[in-house]
Tab-separated table of C-alpha atoms and ligand atoms in Angstrom:
chain	number	residue	atom	x	y	z
Z	1	UNK	CA	12.997	0.669	-19.408
Z	2	UNK	CA	10.003	0.025	-17.289
Z	3	UNK	CA	9.388	1.090	-13.785
Z	4	UNK	CA	6.847	-0.655	-11.504
Z	5	UNK	CA	5.922	-0.209	-7.876
Z	6	UNK	CA	4.161	-1.989	-5.032
Z	7	UNK	CA	2.191	-0.203	-2.351
Z	8	UNK	CA	5.122	0.636	-0.118
Z	9	UNK	CA	5.965	3.992	-1.530
Z	10	UNK	CA	3.942	4.863	-4.636
Z	11	UNK	CA	4.516	8.684	-4.242
Z	12	UNK	CA	8.335	8.143	-4.595
Z	13	UNK	CA	7.849	5.804	-7.577
Z	14	UNK	CA	5.782	8.551	-9.193
Z	15	UNK	CA	8.411	11.177	-8.536
Z	16	UNK	CA	11.008	8.954	-10.081
Z	17	UNK	CA	9.002	8.377	-13.227
Z	18	UNK	CA	8.203	12.065	-13.591
Z	19	UNK	CA	11.934	12.846	-13.337
Z	20	UNK	CA	12.777	10.193	-15.932
Z	21	UNK	CA	9.776	11.176	-18.228
Z	22	UNK	CA	8.503	7.666	-18.481
Z	23	UNK	CA	5.051	6.324	-17.369
Z	24	UNK	CA	4.585	4.183	-14.303
Z	25	UNK	CA	4.111	0.539	-15.217
Z	26	UNK	CA	0.598	-0.852	-14.988
Z	27	UNK	CA	0.454	-3.267	-12.055
Z	28	UNK	CA	-1.925	-3.953	-9.232
Z	29	UNK	CA	-1.283	-5.503	-5.868
Z	30	UNK	CA	-4.367	-7.615	-4.833
Z	31	UNK	CA	-5.242	-9.390	-1.654
Z	32	UNK	CA	-7.292	-12.597	-1.314
Z	33	UNK	CA	-9.842	-13.057	1.358
Z	34	UNK	CA	-7.382	-14.954	3.504
Z	35	UNK	CA	-4.865	-12.228	3.372
Z	36	UNK	CA	-2.504	-13.759	0.680
Z	37	UNK	CA	-1.064	-11.280	-1.973
Z	38	UNK	CA	-1.055	-11.562	-5.709
Z	39	UNK	CA	0.291	-9.198	-8.373
Z	40	UNK	CA	-1.347	-8.393	-11.729
Z	41	UNK	CA	1.263	-6.951	-14.263
Z	42	UNK	CA	-1.067	-5.186	-16.764
Z	43	UNK	CA	1.400	-4.710	-19.668
Z	44	UNK	CA	3.940	-6.690	-21.460
Z	45	UNK	CA	7.402	-6.736	-19.911
Z	46	UNK	CA	8.945	-9.319	-22.350
Z	47	UNK	CA	12.571	-8.329	-22.927
Z	48	UNK	CA	12.406	-5.283	-20.770
Z	49	UNK	CA	14.824	-3.730	-18.314
Z	50	UNK	CA	12.512	-3.603	-15.320
Z	51	UNK	CA	12.940	-1.572	-12.050
Z	52	UNK	CA	10.571	-2.296	-9.006
Z	53	UNK	CA	10.516	0.668	-6.510
Z	54	UNK	CA	9.658	-0.905	-3.160
Z	55	UNK	CA	11.146	-0.024	0.199
Z	56	UNK	CA	10.671	-2.881	2.615
Z	57	UNK	CA	9.400	-0.603	5.420
Z	58	UNK	CA	6.309	-0.962	7.661
Z	59	UNK	CA	4.162	-3.166	7.098
Z	60	UNK	CA	7.512	-4.854	6.422
Z	61	UNK	CA	6.446	-8.383	5.867
Z	62	UNK	CA	3.668	-7.406	3.474
Z	63	UNK	CA	5.964	-5.081	1.656
Z	64	UNK	CA	8.657	-7.830	1.244
Z	65	UNK	CA	6.005	-10.349	-0.099
Z	66	UNK	CA	4.810	-7.720	-2.595
Z	67	UNK	CA	8.245	-7.226	-3.802
Z	68	UNK	CA	9.064	-11.081	-4.063
Z	69	UNK	CA	5.767	-11.874	-5.831
Z	70	UNK	CA	6.267	-8.937	-8.224
Z	71	UNK	CA	9.767	-10.039	-9.036
Z	72	UNK	CA	8.457	-13.559	-9.687
Z	73	UNK	CA	5.555	-12.362	-11.938
Z	74	UNK	CA	8.152	-10.249	-13.901
Z	75	UNK	CA	10.538	-13.094	-14.242
Z	76	UNK	CA	7.845	-15.460	-15.419
Z	77	UNK	CA	6.753	-12.794	-17.889
Z	78	UNK	CA	10.143	-12.787	-19.488
Z	79	UNK	CA	11.587	-9.452	-18.389
Z	80	UNK	CA	15.189	-9.371	-19.429
Z	81	UNK	CA	16.604	-7.792	-16.293
Z	82	UNK	CA	14.831	-7.065	-12.945
Z	83	UNK	CA	16.153	-4.506	-10.524
Z	84	UNK	CA	14.402	-4.047	-7.223
Z	85	UNK	CA	15.000	-0.412	-5.959
Z	86	UNK	CA	14.796	-0.737	-2.284
Z	87	UNK	CA	15.433	2.701	-0.837
Z	88	UNK	CA	14.919	1.448	2.699
Z	89	UNK	CA	16.043	-2.236	3.274
Z	90	UNK	CA	13.971	-3.566	6.235
Z	91	UNK	CA	15.231	-6.284	8.549
Z	92	UNK	CA	18.828	-4.845	8.186
Z	93	UNK	CA	19.280	-4.330	11.908
Z	94	UNK	CA	19.547	-8.164	12.444
Z	95	UNK	CA	22.670	-8.414	10.342
Z	96	UNK	CA	24.759	-10.710	12.693
Z	97	UNK	CA	24.306	-12.991	15.662
Z	98	UNK	CA	24.842	-10.880	18.718
Z	99	UNK	CA	23.872	-13.777	21.037
Z	100	UNK	CA	23.377	-17.537	20.668
Z	101	UNK	CA	20.547	-18.723	18.350
Z	102	UNK	CA	19.967	-15.150	16.921
Z	103	UNK	CA	18.681	-15.236	13.233
Z	104	UNK	CA	20.303	-13.092	10.498
Z	105	UNK	CA	17.377	-11.713	8.870
Z	106	UNK	CA	19.344	-9.270	6.624
Z	107	UNK	CA	20.872	-12.299	4.909
Z	108	UNK	CA	17.613	-14.204	4.864
Z	109	UNK	CA	15.813	-11.397	3.035
Z	110	UNK	CA	18.823	-11.005	0.560
Z	111	UNK	CA	18.467	-14.719	-0.232
Z	112	UNK	CA	14.730	-14.409	-0.747
Z	113	UNK	CA	15.123	-11.490	-3.214
Z	114	UNK	CA	17.817	-13.146	-5.099
Z	115	UNK	CA	16.100	-16.426	-5.308
Z	116	UNK	CA	12.872	-14.649	-6.571
Z	117	UNK	CA	14.876	-13.521	-9.595
Z	118	UNK	CA	16.422	-10.088	-9.096
Z	119	UNK	CA	19.348	-9.381	-11.209
Z	120	UNK	CA	20.707	-6.433	-9.121
Z	121	UNK	CA	19.673	-4.343	-6.265
Z	122	UNK	CA	19.682	-0.580	-5.782
Z	123	UNK	CA	19.374	0.422	-2.133
Z	124	UNK	CA	20.263	3.391	0.224
Z	125	UNK	CA	22.196	3.574	3.407
Z	126	UNK	CA	22.023	-0.058	4.437
Z	127	UNK	CA	22.151	-0.117	8.273
Z	128	UNK	CA	25.478	-2.066	7.856
Z	129	UNK	CA	27.278	-1.603	4.626
Z	130	UNK	CA	28.556	-5.230	4.750
Z	131	UNK	CA	24.908	-6.311	3.909
Z	132	UNK	CA	25.884	-5.568	0.250
Z	133	UNK	CA	28.010	-8.748	0.396
Z	134	UNK	CA	24.923	-10.713	1.509
Z	135	UNK	CA	23.775	-10.633	-2.091
Z	136	UNK	CA	25.456	-12.756	-4.728
Z	137	UNK	CA	24.285	-10.079	-7.387
Z	138	UNK	CA	25.440	-6.517	-7.878
Z	139	UNK	CA	24.274	-3.912	-5.267
Z	140	UNK	CA	24.226	-0.179	-5.898
Z	141	UNK	CA	24.502	1.272	-2.373
Z	142	UNK	CA	23.756	4.999	-2.475
Z	143	UNK	CA	24.282	7.419	0.431
Z	144	UNK	CA	21.653	9.914	1.618
Z	145	UNK	CA	24.405	12.217	2.751
Z	146	UNK	CA	24.756	14.220	-0.425
Z	147	UNK	CA	21.126	15.275	-0.327
Z	148	UNK	CA	21.289	16.121	3.412
Z	149	UNK	CA	24.536	18.038	2.985
Z	150	UNK	CA	23.061	20.095	0.204
Z	151	UNK	CA	20.220	21.118	2.411
Z	152	UNK	CA	22.640	22.387	5.150
Z	153	UNK	CA	24.813	24.034	2.674
Z	154	UNK	CA	21.891	26.114	1.381
Z	155	UNK	CA	20.784	26.763	4.927
Z	156	UNK	CA	24.209	28.205	5.491
Z	157	UNK	CA	24.502	27.589	9.333
Z	158	UNK	CA	27.624	28.874	10.913
Z	159	UNK	CA	29.644	27.507	13.941
Z	160	UNK	CA	28.582	23.939	13.155
Z	161	UNK	CA	29.733	20.538	14.418
Z	162	UNK	CA	28.443	17.325	12.993
Z	163	UNK	CA	27.665	14.589	15.568
Z	164	UNK	CA	27.311	10.992	15.195
Z	165	UNK	CA	24.885	9.544	17.840
Z	166	UNK	CA	26.905	6.322	18.097
Z	167	UNK	CA	30.157	4.705	16.985
Z	168	UNK	CA	28.375	2.784	14.154
Z	169	UNK	CA	27.565	6.015	12.416
Z	170	UNK	CA	30.948	7.682	12.432
Z	171	UNK	CA	31.849	7.092	8.812
Z	172	UNK	CA	28.445	8.678	7.708
Z	173	UNK	CA	28.871	11.728	10.092
Z	174	UNK	CA	32.324	12.263	8.845
Z	175	UNK	CA	31.102	12.209	5.228
Z	176	UNK	CA	28.605	14.847	6.085
Z	177	UNK	CA	31.073	16.909	8.037
Z	178	UNK	CA	33.594	16.864	5.175
Z	179	UNK	CA	30.834	17.941	2.653
Z	180	UNK	CA	29.792	20.936	4.758
Z	181	UNK	CA	33.261	21.776	6.126
Z	182	UNK	CA	32.534	21.154	9.779
Z	183	UNK	CA	34.262	19.302	12.578
Z	184	UNK	CA	33.119	15.977	14.029
Z	185	UNK	CA	32.040	14.739	17.427
Z	186	UNK	CA	30.733	11.435	18.615
Z	187	UNK	CA	28.371	10.335	21.217
Z	188	UNK	CA	29.421	7.243	23.074
Z	189	UNK	CA	26.164	5.267	23.347
Z	190	UNK	CA	25.538	2.021	25.107
Z	191	UNK	CA	22.166	0.349	24.315
Z	192	UNK	CA	21.070	-1.985	27.127
Z	193	UNK	CA	18.254	-3.550	25.032
Z	194	UNK	CA	16.688	-2.978	21.669
Z	195	UNK	CA	14.861	0.419	21.330
Z	196	UNK	CA	16.297	1.666	24.653
Z	197	UNK	CA	19.330	3.987	24.368
Z	198	UNK	CA	21.547	5.251	27.023
Z	199	UNK	CA	23.993	8.121	26.511
Z	200	UNK	CA	27.455	7.695	28.070
Z	201	UNK	CA	29.796	10.423	26.862
Z	202	UNK	CA	30.466	13.025	24.173
Z	203	UNK	CA	33.776	12.687	22.310
Z	204	UNK	CA	34.659	16.198	20.744
Z	205	UNK	CA	34.003	19.789	21.146
Z	206	UNK	CA	30.303	20.930	21.072
Z	207	UNK	CA	30.178	23.714	23.560
Z	208	UNK	CA	28.825	26.892	22.031
Z	209	UNK	CA	28.223	25.135	18.729
Z	210	UNK	CA	25.329	24.519	16.381
Z	211	UNK	CA	25.029	20.717	16.220
Z	212	UNK	CA	23.810	18.528	13.262
Z	213	UNK	CA	23.236	15.024	14.494
Z	214	UNK	CA	23.048	12.469	11.616
Z	215	UNK	CA	21.781	8.902	11.791
Z	216	UNK	CA	20.911	6.315	9.273
Z	217	UNK	CA	17.499	5.583	10.875
Z	218	UNK	CA	15.208	7.399	13.241
Z	219	UNK	CA	12.925	4.792	14.625
Z	220	UNK	CA	11.440	5.411	18.133
Z	221	UNK	CA	13.592	8.571	18.138
Z	222	UNK	CA	15.062	7.635	21.528
Z	223	UNK	CA	18.607	7.750	20.260
Z	224	UNK	CA	18.334	11.063	18.568
Z	225	UNK	CA	16.285	12.929	21.199
Z	226	UNK	CA	18.312	11.671	24.136
Z	227	UNK	CA	21.466	12.544	22.246
Z	228	UNK	CA	20.139	15.991	21.520
Z	229	UNK	CA	19.331	16.627	25.134
Z	230	UNK	CA	22.862	15.455	26.237
Z	231	UNK	CA	24.443	17.951	23.714
Z	232	UNK	CA	22.271	20.786	24.940
Z	233	UNK	CA	23.083	19.989	28.551
Z	234	UNK	CA	26.798	20.085	27.582
Z	235	UNK	CA	26.535	23.549	26.027
Z	236	UNK	CA	25.345	23.087	22.461
Z	237	UNK	CA	23.382	26.181	21.393
Z	238	UNK	CA	21.050	24.495	18.777
Z	239	UNK	CA	20.508	20.997	17.609
Z	240	UNK	CA	19.318	19.793	14.222
Z	241	UNK	CA	18.800	16.132	13.476
Z	242	UNK	CA	18.760	14.321	10.132
Z	243	UNK	CA	18.407	10.775	8.846
Z	244	UNK	CA	17.932	8.869	5.622
Z	245	UNK	CA	15.230	6.570	6.863
Z	246	UNK	CA	12.265	7.836	8.940
Z	247	UNK	CA	11.142	4.678	10.280
Z	248	UNK	CA	9.254	6.791	12.980
Z	249	UNK	CA	7.551	4.075	14.946
Z	250	UNK	CA	5.872	4.106	18.345
Z	251	UNK	CA	6.461	7.248	20.360
Z	252	UNK	CA	8.685	8.864	17.671
Z	253	UNK	CA	6.574	11.880	16.764
Z	254	UNK	CA	5.751	12.785	20.302
Z	255	UNK	CA	9.325	12.512	21.367
Z	256	UNK	CA	10.550	14.744	18.444
Z	257	UNK	CA	7.860	17.166	19.077
Z	258	UNK	CA	8.814	17.527	22.740
Z	259	UNK	CA	12.483	17.353	22.155
Z	260	UNK	CA	15.064	20.061	22.144
Z	261	UNK	CA	15.577	19.455	18.437
Z	262	UNK	CA	15.032	22.599	16.424
Z	263	UNK	CA	14.424	20.793	13.064
Z	264	UNK	CA	14.502	17.105	11.853
Z	265	UNK	CA	15.411	16.640	8.238
Z	266	UNK	CA	14.408	13.269	6.705
Z	267	UNK	CA	14.214	11.774	3.256
Z	268	UNK	CA	11.268	10.122	1.554
Z	269	UNK	CA	12.752	6.529	1.379
Z	270	UNK	CA	9.984	5.711	3.715
Z	271	UNK	CA	6.567	7.556	3.289
Z	272	UNK	CA	5.331	9.424	6.365
Z	273	UNK	CA	1.585	9.607	6.766
Z	274	UNK	CA	0.711	13.416	6.240
Z	275	UNK	CA	-1.645	13.330	9.375
Z	276	UNK	CA	1.282	12.280	11.540
Z	277	UNK	CA	3.623	15.086	10.237
Z	278	UNK	CA	4.776	17.806	12.751
Z	279	UNK	CA	6.002	21.216	11.715
Z	280	UNK	CA	9.677	20.707	12.664
Z	281	UNK	CA	10.067	17.692	10.341
Z	282	UNK	CA	11.324	18.585	6.815
Z	283	UNK	CA	11.398	16.058	4.065
Z	284	UNK	CA	13.932	15.919	1.169
Z	285	UNK	CA	13.374	13.812	-1.802
Z	286	UNK	CA	15.711	10.943	-2.997
Z	287	UNK	CA	13.839	10.448	-6.250
L	301	LIG	C1	21.128	2.195	15.484
L	301	LIG	O1	22.361	1.547	15.432
L	301	LIG	C2	20.697	2.957	14.343
L	301	LIG	O2	21.697	3.463	13.681
L	301	LIG	C3	19.803	3.956	14.866
L	301	LIG	O3	20.486	4.873	15.795
L	301	LIG	C4	18.579	3.331	15.632
L	301	LIG	O4	18.088	2.429	14.706
L	301	LIG	C5	17.643	4.453	16.059
L	301	LIG	O5	16.643	3.890	16.744
L	301	LIG	P1	15.690	4.670	17.689
L	301	LIG	O6	15.248	5.909	16.925
L	301	LIG	O7	14.596	3.739	18.031
L	301	LIG	O8	16.568	5.107	18.864
C-alpha cells in the first residue's frame, strides 16, 4: 500500500497516512516555465497498490491535470492498482445538459481519469449520485453525513429540525435527520441563473425550532445564507449550517460572517486557507 498526493490537499493526505501509520509517498509536482505540469515519483511503485489523494477543487484545472499526470506516471511505473481518492469531485455541477449545446463536464472528467489509468475511484458526496455511473470502473461513494451527524449528536441540541436548502438535497437531509432523530423540512428554491438563488417557500414546520441546514456544497454561500434568513424570518430560533464541501468562493466568507447563521460546520475535503477562516466556521476531518 502506498499513498501519494498532489498539491490540492496535502494536509488531508498527511492526516490519512498518520491514521494508517504509513509514510506519505515521495513525489513532487513541478511546473515548467510555460506553466505545464510534470510529476516526479521519487520511489518505486512497481507492483504496489497505490492511492492518490487529490480533490479536484480550486484551482480545479491545475488539480485535475496534477491528478491525471500522477496517474499516468504511476501506471507507466508499473503500479499494480491505482485508486484516486477525490474527496471533492470538481466539475460535478455540469452533470447533464440543461439547455442546448451544454457540455457535460462531470462525464468528461470521469473519462479523463479512467483513460489516464485509474482502476477505481474513492470520492465523497458527488453533487449528483448518478455521476458514479459516468465511470466504467468501481466508485466508492462515501457520505459526509455520518461525520456531521456525530458532531450534532455530541453537541446535543434540542428541538431541532433538519432543513434541505433545495429539493435536490432532500435525501442527504433525511439521512442526517434520521441519524440525529429530528424531523425534516425543505426549502423550495428556484435558481434563476448560476450562483444566484431565490427562495420560494418552506415546506415543513420550523417555527420555534433550532434548524440545521445541510448542503453538499457551500460555494458563494448565497443558497445557505438566504435560506437561513428565510427560516429566521419564519420563526426559527437558531440556524446552523453544514456541508461536506467548502468551496467557499467569491463573497462566501463575508456572507457567512454577516449572516444569521450561528455556526457553519464544514469538512476538510477542500482545504480552507487559515487566513480566510472566520470564528463561526468549524472544520471536521474526513481523514
Ligand atoms: C446546488 O444544487 C448545490 O447543492 C449547492 O446548493 C450550491 O452549489 C451552493 O452554491 P452557493 O453557495 O453558491 O449558493
